[in-house]
PDB file of C-alpha atoms in Angstrom:
ATOM      1  CA  MET A   1     -12.113   6.849   1.180  1.00  0.00           C
ATOM      2  CA  SER A   2      -8.794   5.847  -0.409  1.00  0.00           C
ATOM      3  CA  LEU A   3      -5.483   7.013   1.041  1.00  0.00           C
ATOM      4  CA  VAL A   4      -3.096   8.383  -1.609  1.00  0.00           C
ATOM      5  CA  LEU A   5       0.572   9.314  -1.208  1.00  0.00           C
ATOM      6  CA  LEU A   6       1.662  12.180  -3.468  1.00  0.00           C
ATOM      7  CA  ALA A   7       5.393  12.882  -3.829  1.00  0.00           C
ATOM      8  CA  ASP A   8       6.703  15.692  -6.045  1.00  0.00           C
ATOM      9  CA  ASP A   9       9.274  18.429  -5.451  1.00  0.00           C
ATOM     10  CA  ASP A  10       7.264  20.968  -7.482  1.00  0.00           C
ATOM     11  CA  ALA A  11       5.303  22.747  -4.742  1.00  0.00           C
ATOM     12  CA  GLN A  12       2.723  24.305  -7.054  1.00  0.00           C
ATOM     13  CA  LEU A  13       2.012  21.063  -8.913  1.00  0.00           C
ATOM     14  CA  ARG A  14       1.874  19.183  -5.630  1.00  0.00           C
ATOM     15  CA  MET A  15      -0.740  21.600  -4.315  1.00  0.00           C
ATOM     16  CA  LEU A  16      -2.862  21.396  -7.482  1.00  0.00           C
ATOM     17  CA  VAL A  17      -2.776  17.598  -7.671  1.00  0.00           C
ATOM     18  CA  ALA A  18      -3.543  17.249  -3.960  1.00  0.00           C
ATOM     19  CA  ARG A  19      -6.492  19.615  -4.329  1.00  0.00           C
ATOM     20  CA  ALA A  20      -7.839  17.692  -7.336  1.00  0.00           C
ATOM     21  CA  LEU A  21      -7.532  14.298  -5.639  1.00  0.00           C
ATOM     22  CA  THR A  22      -9.100  15.603  -2.439  1.00  0.00           C
ATOM     23  CA  GLY A  23     -11.952  16.997  -4.502  1.00  0.00           C
ATOM     24  CA  ALA A  24     -12.419  13.529  -6.007  1.00  0.00           C
ATOM     25  CA  GLY A  25     -12.973  12.097  -2.537  1.00  0.00           C
ATOM     26  CA  HIS A  26      -9.505  10.792  -1.706  1.00  0.00           C
ATOM     27  CA  GLN A  27      -7.404  11.452   1.375  1.00  0.00           C
ATOM     28  CA  VAL A  28      -3.975  12.753   0.325  1.00  0.00           C
ATOM     29  CA  VAL A  29      -0.616  12.809   2.109  1.00  0.00           C
ATOM     30  CA  ALA A  30       1.728  15.100   0.141  1.00  0.00           C
ATOM     31  CA  VAL A  31       5.525  15.127   0.500  1.00  0.00           C
ATOM     32  CA  ALA A  32       8.299  16.956  -1.337  1.00  0.00           C
ATOM     33  CA  ASP A  33      11.048  14.375  -1.836  1.00  0.00           C
ATOM     34  CA  GLY A  34      11.874  10.710  -2.156  1.00  0.00           C
ATOM     35  CA  ALA A  35      13.193  10.313   1.381  1.00  0.00           C
ATOM     36  CA  GLN A  36       9.897  11.514   2.844  1.00  0.00           C
ATOM     37  CA  ALA A  37       8.011   9.276   0.421  1.00  0.00           C
ATOM     38  CA  ARG A  38       9.997   6.223   1.537  1.00  0.00           C
ATOM     39  CA  GLU A  39       9.326   7.006   5.186  1.00  0.00           C
ATOM     40  CA  GLN A  40       5.579   7.236   4.523  1.00  0.00           C
ATOM     41  CA  LEU A  41       5.513   4.046   2.441  1.00  0.00           C
ATOM     42  CA  GLN A  42       7.367   2.096   5.111  1.00  0.00           C
ATOM     43  CA  HIS A  43       4.576   2.905   7.537  1.00  0.00           C
ATOM     44  CA  GLY A  44       2.111   1.389   5.053  1.00  0.00           C
ATOM     45  CA  GLY A  45      -1.578   2.155   4.765  1.00  0.00           C
ATOM     46  CA  PHE A  46      -1.588   3.695   1.282  1.00  0.00           C
ATOM     47  CA  ASP A  47      -3.933   2.440  -1.408  1.00  0.00           C
ATOM     48  CA  LEU A  48      -2.044   4.259  -4.163  1.00  0.00           C
ATOM     49  CA  ALA A  49       1.193   6.235  -4.514  1.00  0.00           C
ATOM     50  CA  LEU A  50       1.640   8.968  -7.124  1.00  0.00           C
ATOM     51  CA  LEU A  51       5.389   9.565  -7.393  1.00  0.00           C
ATOM     52  CA  ASP A  52       7.538  11.925  -9.432  1.00  0.00           C
ATOM     53  CA  LEU A  53      10.171  10.031 -11.394  1.00  0.00           C
ATOM     54  CA  VAL A  54      12.998  12.409 -10.428  1.00  0.00           C
ATOM     55  CA  MET A  55      13.002  13.860  -6.902  1.00  0.00           C
ATOM     56  CA  PRO A  56      15.587  14.995  -4.345  1.00  0.00           C
ATOM     57  CA  GLY A  57      16.647  12.278  -1.931  1.00  0.00           C
ATOM     58  CA  GLU A  58      15.457   9.283  -3.931  1.00  0.00           C
ATOM     59  CA  SER A  59      13.812   8.839  -7.305  1.00  0.00           C
ATOM     60  CA  GLY A  60      10.342   7.445  -7.815  1.00  0.00           C
ATOM     61  CA  MET A  61      11.865   4.684  -9.944  1.00  0.00           C
ATOM     62  CA  SER A  62      14.168   3.665  -7.101  1.00  0.00           C
ATOM     63  CA  LEU A  63      11.241   3.541  -4.692  1.00  0.00           C
ATOM     64  CA  VAL A  64       9.220   1.315  -7.012  1.00  0.00           C
ATOM     65  CA  LYS A  65      12.113  -1.104  -7.428  1.00  0.00           C
ATOM     66  CA  SER A  66      12.956  -1.266  -3.735  1.00  0.00           C
ATOM     67  CA  PHE A  67       9.634  -2.668  -2.534  1.00  0.00           C
ATOM     68  CA  THR A  68       8.504  -6.248  -3.038  1.00  0.00           C
ATOM     69  CA  PRO A  69       5.095  -6.882  -4.642  1.00  0.00           C
ATOM     70  CA  GLU A  70       3.750  -7.682  -1.159  1.00  0.00           C
ATOM     71  CA  GLN A  71       4.901  -4.311   0.175  1.00  0.00           C
ATOM     72  CA  ARG A  72       4.259  -2.104  -2.829  1.00  0.00           C
ATOM     73  CA  PRO A  73       1.018  -0.144  -3.110  1.00  0.00           C
ATOM     74  CA  THR A  74      -0.456   0.654  -6.503  1.00  0.00           C
ATOM     75  CA  VAL A  75       2.116   3.087  -7.972  1.00  0.00           C
ATOM     76  CA  LEU A  76       1.730   5.688 -10.714  1.00  0.00           C
ATOM     77  CA  LEU A  77       4.866   7.538 -11.804  1.00  0.00           C
ATOM     78  CA  MET A  78       4.943  11.082 -13.216  1.00  0.00           C
ATOM     79  CA  SER A  79       7.667  12.679 -15.322  1.00  0.00           C
ATOM     80  CA  GLY A  80       8.340  15.414 -17.829  1.00  0.00           C
ATOM     81  CA  MET A  81      10.493  12.966 -19.820  1.00  0.00           C
ATOM     82  CA  THR A  82       8.961  12.043 -23.160  1.00  0.00           C
ATOM     83  CA  ASP A  83      11.396   9.202 -23.894  1.00  0.00           C
ATOM     84  CA  VAL A  84       9.618   5.837 -23.907  1.00  0.00           C
ATOM     85  CA  GLY A  85      12.550   4.108 -22.168  1.00  0.00           C
ATOM     86  CA  PRO A  86      11.793   5.261 -18.595  1.00  0.00           C
ATOM     87  CA  ARG A  87       8.117   4.446 -19.080  1.00  0.00           C
ATOM     88  CA  ILE A  88       8.878   0.865 -20.073  1.00  0.00           C
ATOM     89  CA  GLU A  89      11.365   0.528 -17.217  1.00  0.00           C
ATOM     90  CA  ALA A  90       8.807   1.845 -14.720  1.00  0.00           C
ATOM     91  CA  LEU A  91       6.081  -0.530 -15.869  1.00  0.00           C
ATOM     92  CA  ASN A  92       8.473  -3.485 -15.819  1.00  0.00           C
ATOM     93  CA  ALA A  93       9.550  -2.499 -12.294  1.00  0.00           C
ATOM     94  CA  GLY A  94       6.000  -2.713 -10.971  1.00  0.00           C
ATOM     95  CA  ALA A  95       4.353   0.657 -11.591  1.00  0.00           C
ATOM     96  CA  VAL A  96       0.828   0.313 -12.967  1.00  0.00           C
ATOM     97  CA  ASP A  97       0.902   3.527 -14.979  1.00  0.00           C
ATOM     98  CA  PHE A  98       3.147   6.360 -16.167  1.00  0.00           C
ATOM     99  CA  VAL A  99       1.850   9.902 -16.634  1.00  0.00           C
ATOM    100  CA  VAL A 100       3.796  12.380 -18.781  1.00  0.00           C
ATOM    101  CA  LYS A 101       3.881  16.025 -17.667  1.00  0.00           C
ATOM    102  CA  PRO A 102       2.263  18.362 -18.434  1.00  0.00           C
ATOM    103  CA  PHE A 103      -0.991  16.472 -18.053  1.00  0.00           C
ATOM    104  CA  VAL A 104      -4.655  17.347 -17.929  1.00  0.00           C
ATOM    105  CA  MET A 105      -5.669  17.215 -14.279  1.00  0.00           C
ATOM    106  CA  ALA A 106      -9.005  15.560 -15.023  1.00  0.00           C
ATOM    107  CA  GLU A 107      -7.198  12.773 -16.880  1.00  0.00           C
ATOM    108  CA  LEU A 108      -4.814  12.193 -13.972  1.00  0.00           C
ATOM    109  CA  VAL A 109      -7.722  11.954 -11.532  1.00  0.00           C
ATOM    110  CA  ALA A 110      -9.503   9.568 -13.911  1.00  0.00           C
ATOM    111  CA  ARG A 111      -6.423   7.325 -14.056  1.00  0.00           C
ATOM    112  CA  VAL A 112      -6.153   7.289 -10.262  1.00  0.00           C
ATOM    113  CA  ASN A 113      -9.852   6.458  -9.925  1.00  0.00           C
ATOM    114  CA  ARG A 114      -9.584   3.690 -12.521  1.00  0.00           C
ATOM    115  CA  HIS A 115      -6.679   1.948 -10.806  1.00  0.00           C
ATOM    116  CA  LEU A 116      -8.378   2.160  -7.426  1.00  0.00           C
ATOM    117  CA  ALA A 117     -11.617   0.824  -8.893  1.00  0.00           C
ATOM    118  CA  GLN A 118      -9.826  -2.160 -10.429  1.00  0.00           C
ATOM    119  CA  LYS A 119      -9.117  -3.477  -6.940  1.00  0.00           C
ATOM    120  CA  VAL A 120     -12.828  -3.460  -6.213  1.00  0.00           C
ATOM    121  CA  GLN A 121     -13.740  -5.111  -9.526  1.00  0.00           C
ATOM    122  CA  ALA A 122     -11.211  -7.880  -8.902  1.00  0.00           C
ATOM    123  CA  THR A 123     -13.152  -9.012  -5.860  1.00  0.00           C
ATOM    124  CA  LEU A 124     -15.857 -10.464  -8.123  1.00  0.00           C
ATOM    125  CA  VAL A 125     -13.612 -13.488  -8.769  1.00  0.00           C
ATOM    126  CA  ASP A 126     -12.089 -13.587  -5.303  1.00  0.00           C
ATOM    127  CA  GLY A 127     -12.995 -16.538  -3.078  1.00  0.00           C
ATOM    128  CA  GLY A 128     -11.823 -15.107   0.236  1.00  0.00           C
ATOM    129  CA  ILE A 129      -9.770 -16.389   3.189  1.00  0.00           C
ATOM    130  CA  PRO A 130     -11.552 -16.802   6.537  1.00  0.00           C
ATOM    131  CA  ALA A 131      -9.822 -15.270   9.565  1.00  0.00           C
ATOM    132  CA  GLY A 132     -11.897 -15.478  12.709  1.00  0.00           C
ATOM    133  CA  PRO A 133     -14.904 -13.143  12.378  1.00  0.00           C
ATOM    134  CA  VAL A 134     -13.680 -11.648   9.081  1.00  0.00           C
ATOM    135  CA  VAL A 135     -12.982 -12.795   5.514  1.00  0.00           C
ATOM    136  CA  LEU A 136      -9.930 -11.621   3.558  1.00  0.00           C
ATOM    137  CA  HIS A 137     -10.323 -10.971  -0.171  1.00  0.00           C
ATOM    138  CA  PRO A 138      -6.854 -10.987  -1.815  1.00  0.00           C
ATOM    139  CA  ALA A 139      -7.836  -9.774  -5.288  1.00  0.00           C
ATOM    140  CA  GLY A 140      -9.468  -6.653  -3.909  1.00  0.00           C
ATOM    141  CA  ARG A 141      -7.166  -6.393  -0.892  1.00  0.00           C
ATOM    142  CA  PHE A 142      -9.994  -5.808   1.536  1.00  0.00           C
ATOM    143  CA  VAL A 143     -11.458  -7.446   4.628  1.00  0.00           C
ATOM    144  CA  GLN A 144     -15.154  -8.157   4.955  1.00  0.00           C
ATOM    145  CA  THR A 145     -16.239  -7.671   8.574  1.00  0.00           C
ATOM    146  CA  PRO A 146     -19.693  -8.056  10.140  1.00  0.00           C
ATOM    147  CA  ASP A 147     -19.954  -4.264   9.918  1.00  0.00           C
ATOM    148  CA  GLY A 148     -18.854  -3.985   6.281  1.00  0.00           C
ATOM    149  CA  ARG A 149     -15.797  -3.741   4.063  1.00  0.00           C
ATOM    150  CA  VAL A 150     -12.418  -2.451   5.273  1.00  0.00           C
ATOM    151  CA  ASP A 151      -9.644  -1.701   2.756  1.00  0.00           C
ATOM    152  CA  LEU A 152      -6.050  -2.401   3.782  1.00  0.00           C
ATOM    153  CA  SER A 153      -2.680  -1.435   2.343  1.00  0.00           C
ATOM    154  CA  GLU A 154      -0.713  -4.157   0.558  1.00  0.00           C
ATOM    155  CA  LEU A 155       1.601  -4.599   3.540  1.00  0.00           C
ATOM    156  CA  GLU A 156      -1.236  -4.721   6.070  1.00  0.00           C
ATOM    157  CA  PHE A 157      -3.139  -7.218   3.951  1.00  0.00           C
ATOM    158  CA  SER A 158      -0.036  -9.352   3.360  1.00  0.00           C
ATOM    159  CA  LEU A 159       0.600  -9.602   7.101  1.00  0.00           C
ATOM    160  CA  LEU A 160      -3.009 -10.515   7.889  1.00  0.00           C
ATOM    161  CA  ALA A 161      -3.186 -13.037   5.027  1.00  0.00           C
ATOM    162  CA  TYR A 162       0.078 -14.654   6.128  1.00  0.00           C
ATOM    163  CA  LEU A 163      -1.303 -15.194   9.626  1.00  0.00           C
ATOM    164  CA  ALA A 164      -4.650 -16.410   8.252  1.00  0.00           C
ATOM    165  CA  ARG A 165      -2.971 -19.003   6.044  1.00  0.00           C
ATOM    166  CA  ARG A 166      -1.111 -20.263   9.110  1.00  0.00           C
ATOM    167  CA  ALA A 167      -4.162 -20.186  11.374  1.00  0.00           C
ATOM    168  CA  GLY A 168      -3.558 -21.893  14.689  1.00  0.00           C
ATOM    169  CA  GLU A 169       0.201 -21.256  14.580  1.00  0.00           C
ATOM    170  CA  ALA A 170       2.064 -18.594  16.535  1.00  0.00           C
ATOM    171  CA  CYS A 171       4.266 -16.693  14.072  1.00  0.00           C
ATOM    172  CA  SER A 172       7.305 -14.963  15.526  1.00  0.00           C
ATOM    173  CA  LYS A 173       8.320 -11.415  14.760  1.00  0.00           C
ATOM    174  CA  GLU A 174      11.430 -12.716  12.994  1.00  0.00           C
ATOM    175  CA  GLU A 175       9.325 -14.969  10.747  1.00  0.00           C
ATOM    176  CA  LEU A 176       7.061 -12.082   9.821  1.00  0.00           C
ATOM    177  CA  LEU A 177       9.979  -9.766   9.031  1.00  0.00           C
ATOM    178  CA  THR A 178      11.528 -12.444   6.816  1.00  0.00           C
ATOM    179  CA  ASP A 179       8.418 -13.759   5.062  1.00  0.00           C
ATOM    180  CA  VAL A 180       6.212 -10.654   4.832  1.00  0.00           C
ATOM    181  CA  TRP A 181       8.701  -7.776   4.793  1.00  0.00           C
ATOM    182  CA  ARG A 182      11.275  -9.909   2.919  1.00  0.00           C
ATOM    183  CA  THR A 183      14.034  -8.389   4.976  1.00  0.00           C
ATOM    184  CA  GLU A 184      16.446  -9.296   7.758  1.00  0.00           C
ATOM    185  CA  TRP A 185      15.747  -6.327  10.016  1.00  0.00           C
ATOM    186  CA  ALA A 186      17.005  -6.686  13.565  1.00  0.00           C
ATOM    187  CA  SER A 187      14.342  -8.099  15.862  1.00  0.00           C
ATOM    188  CA  SER A 188      14.482  -4.846  17.848  1.00  0.00           C
ATOM    189  CA  THR A 189      12.672  -2.988  15.042  1.00  0.00           C
ATOM    190  CA  ASN A 190       9.024  -2.136  15.699  1.00  0.00           C
ATOM    191  CA  LEU A 191       7.812  -2.541  12.100  1.00  0.00           C
ATOM    192  CA  VAL A 192       5.655  -5.539  12.984  1.00  0.00           C
ATOM    193  CA  GLU A 193       4.116  -3.916  16.052  1.00  0.00           C
ATOM    194  CA  VAL A 194       3.290  -0.744  14.109  1.00  0.00           C
ATOM    195  CA  CYS A 195       1.660  -2.697  11.280  1.00  0.00           C
ATOM    196  CA  VAL A 196      -0.355  -4.857  13.699  1.00  0.00           C
ATOM    197  CA  ALA A 197      -1.513  -1.718  15.518  1.00  0.00           C
ATOM    198  CA  ARG A 198      -2.679  -0.164  12.244  1.00  0.00           C
ATOM    199  CA  ILE A 199      -4.675  -3.290  11.358  1.00  0.00           C
ATOM    200  CA  ARG A 200      -6.183  -3.367  14.852  1.00  0.00           C
ATOM    201  CA  HIS A 201      -7.230   0.270  14.471  1.00  0.00           C
ATOM    202  CA  ARG A 202      -8.829  -0.395  11.076  1.00  0.00           C
ATOM    203  CA  LEU A 203     -10.707  -3.553  12.089  1.00  0.00           C
ATOM    204  CA  GLY A 204     -11.675  -2.470  15.597  1.00  0.00           C
ATOM    205  CA  PRO A 205     -13.668  -5.116  17.510  1.00  0.00           C
ATOM    206  CA  HIS A 206     -13.312  -7.581  14.617  1.00  0.00           C
ATOM    207  CA  PHE A 207      -9.502  -7.693  14.812  1.00  0.00           C
ATOM    208  CA  PRO A 208      -8.711 -11.448  14.591  1.00  0.00           C
ATOM    209  CA  VAL A 209      -5.047 -11.488  15.640  1.00  0.00           C
ATOM    210  CA  ARG A 210      -4.039 -12.686  19.099  1.00  0.00           C
ATOM    211  CA  THR A 211      -0.685 -11.973  20.754  1.00  0.00           C
ATOM    212  CA  VAL A 212       0.951 -15.117  22.129  1.00  0.00           C
ATOM    213  CA  ARG A 213       3.311 -14.037  24.885  1.00  0.00           C
ATOM    214  CA  GLY A 214       6.913 -14.888  24.080  1.00  0.00           C
ATOM    215  CA  ARG A 215       6.026 -16.494  20.736  1.00  0.00           C
ATOM    216  CA  GLY A 216       4.461 -13.946  18.387  1.00  0.00           C
ATOM    217  CA  TYR A 217       1.088 -13.469  16.723  1.00  0.00           C
ATOM    218  CA  CYS A 218      -1.667 -15.933  15.895  1.00  0.00           C
ATOM    219  CA  ILE A 219      -5.089 -16.174  14.273  1.00  0.00           C
ATOM    220  CA  ASP A 220      -7.026 -19.012  15.872  1.00  0.00           C
ATOM    221  CA  ALA A 221      -8.027 -21.850  13.528  1.00  0.00           C
TER     222      ALA A 221
END
């Protein structure tokens, strides 16, 4: 089941889209403005974000531009604007699609399904990165465990892949914030701990990361 973030200040449209996506088998977190959307995205875990272009708090365009490719989930923007300019800007900023309102609900769901399926199809040419008892597949952004496949958000996968590529090394919290989050957050922030906890929850007994007291996190070589 894919986890989708839906952000739109139109309550009725938000309800209808959430209902349609849930009916298509997706888990949906729906919020009403850009500030709430940013808060959810910072926690990570989303496979796809469906964002309104213009919202209170912060625009969908601003959200797309503010995240690095490593942090950004698959993003579709929605807008009632028919001008081609914002669409081109959105795609250049990193959005994978732009949907013009009003739209046919079945078409929107089909677009969401297509973009989610592309991650799976990409795994056919993906060699994989070993990490203890699991194998990371970057193209599809999933982890193959002895019990099966586990999908991760872009941020979760980026953190795990970073540690896997430096197997045998203890990576400090500051290194991870700089190299994975691409930010200079104060070391007192708990972003790393929260992300590690989410990965641990998803992978369960196959979680390959070890905490090295006083030094950081490590995946054994």
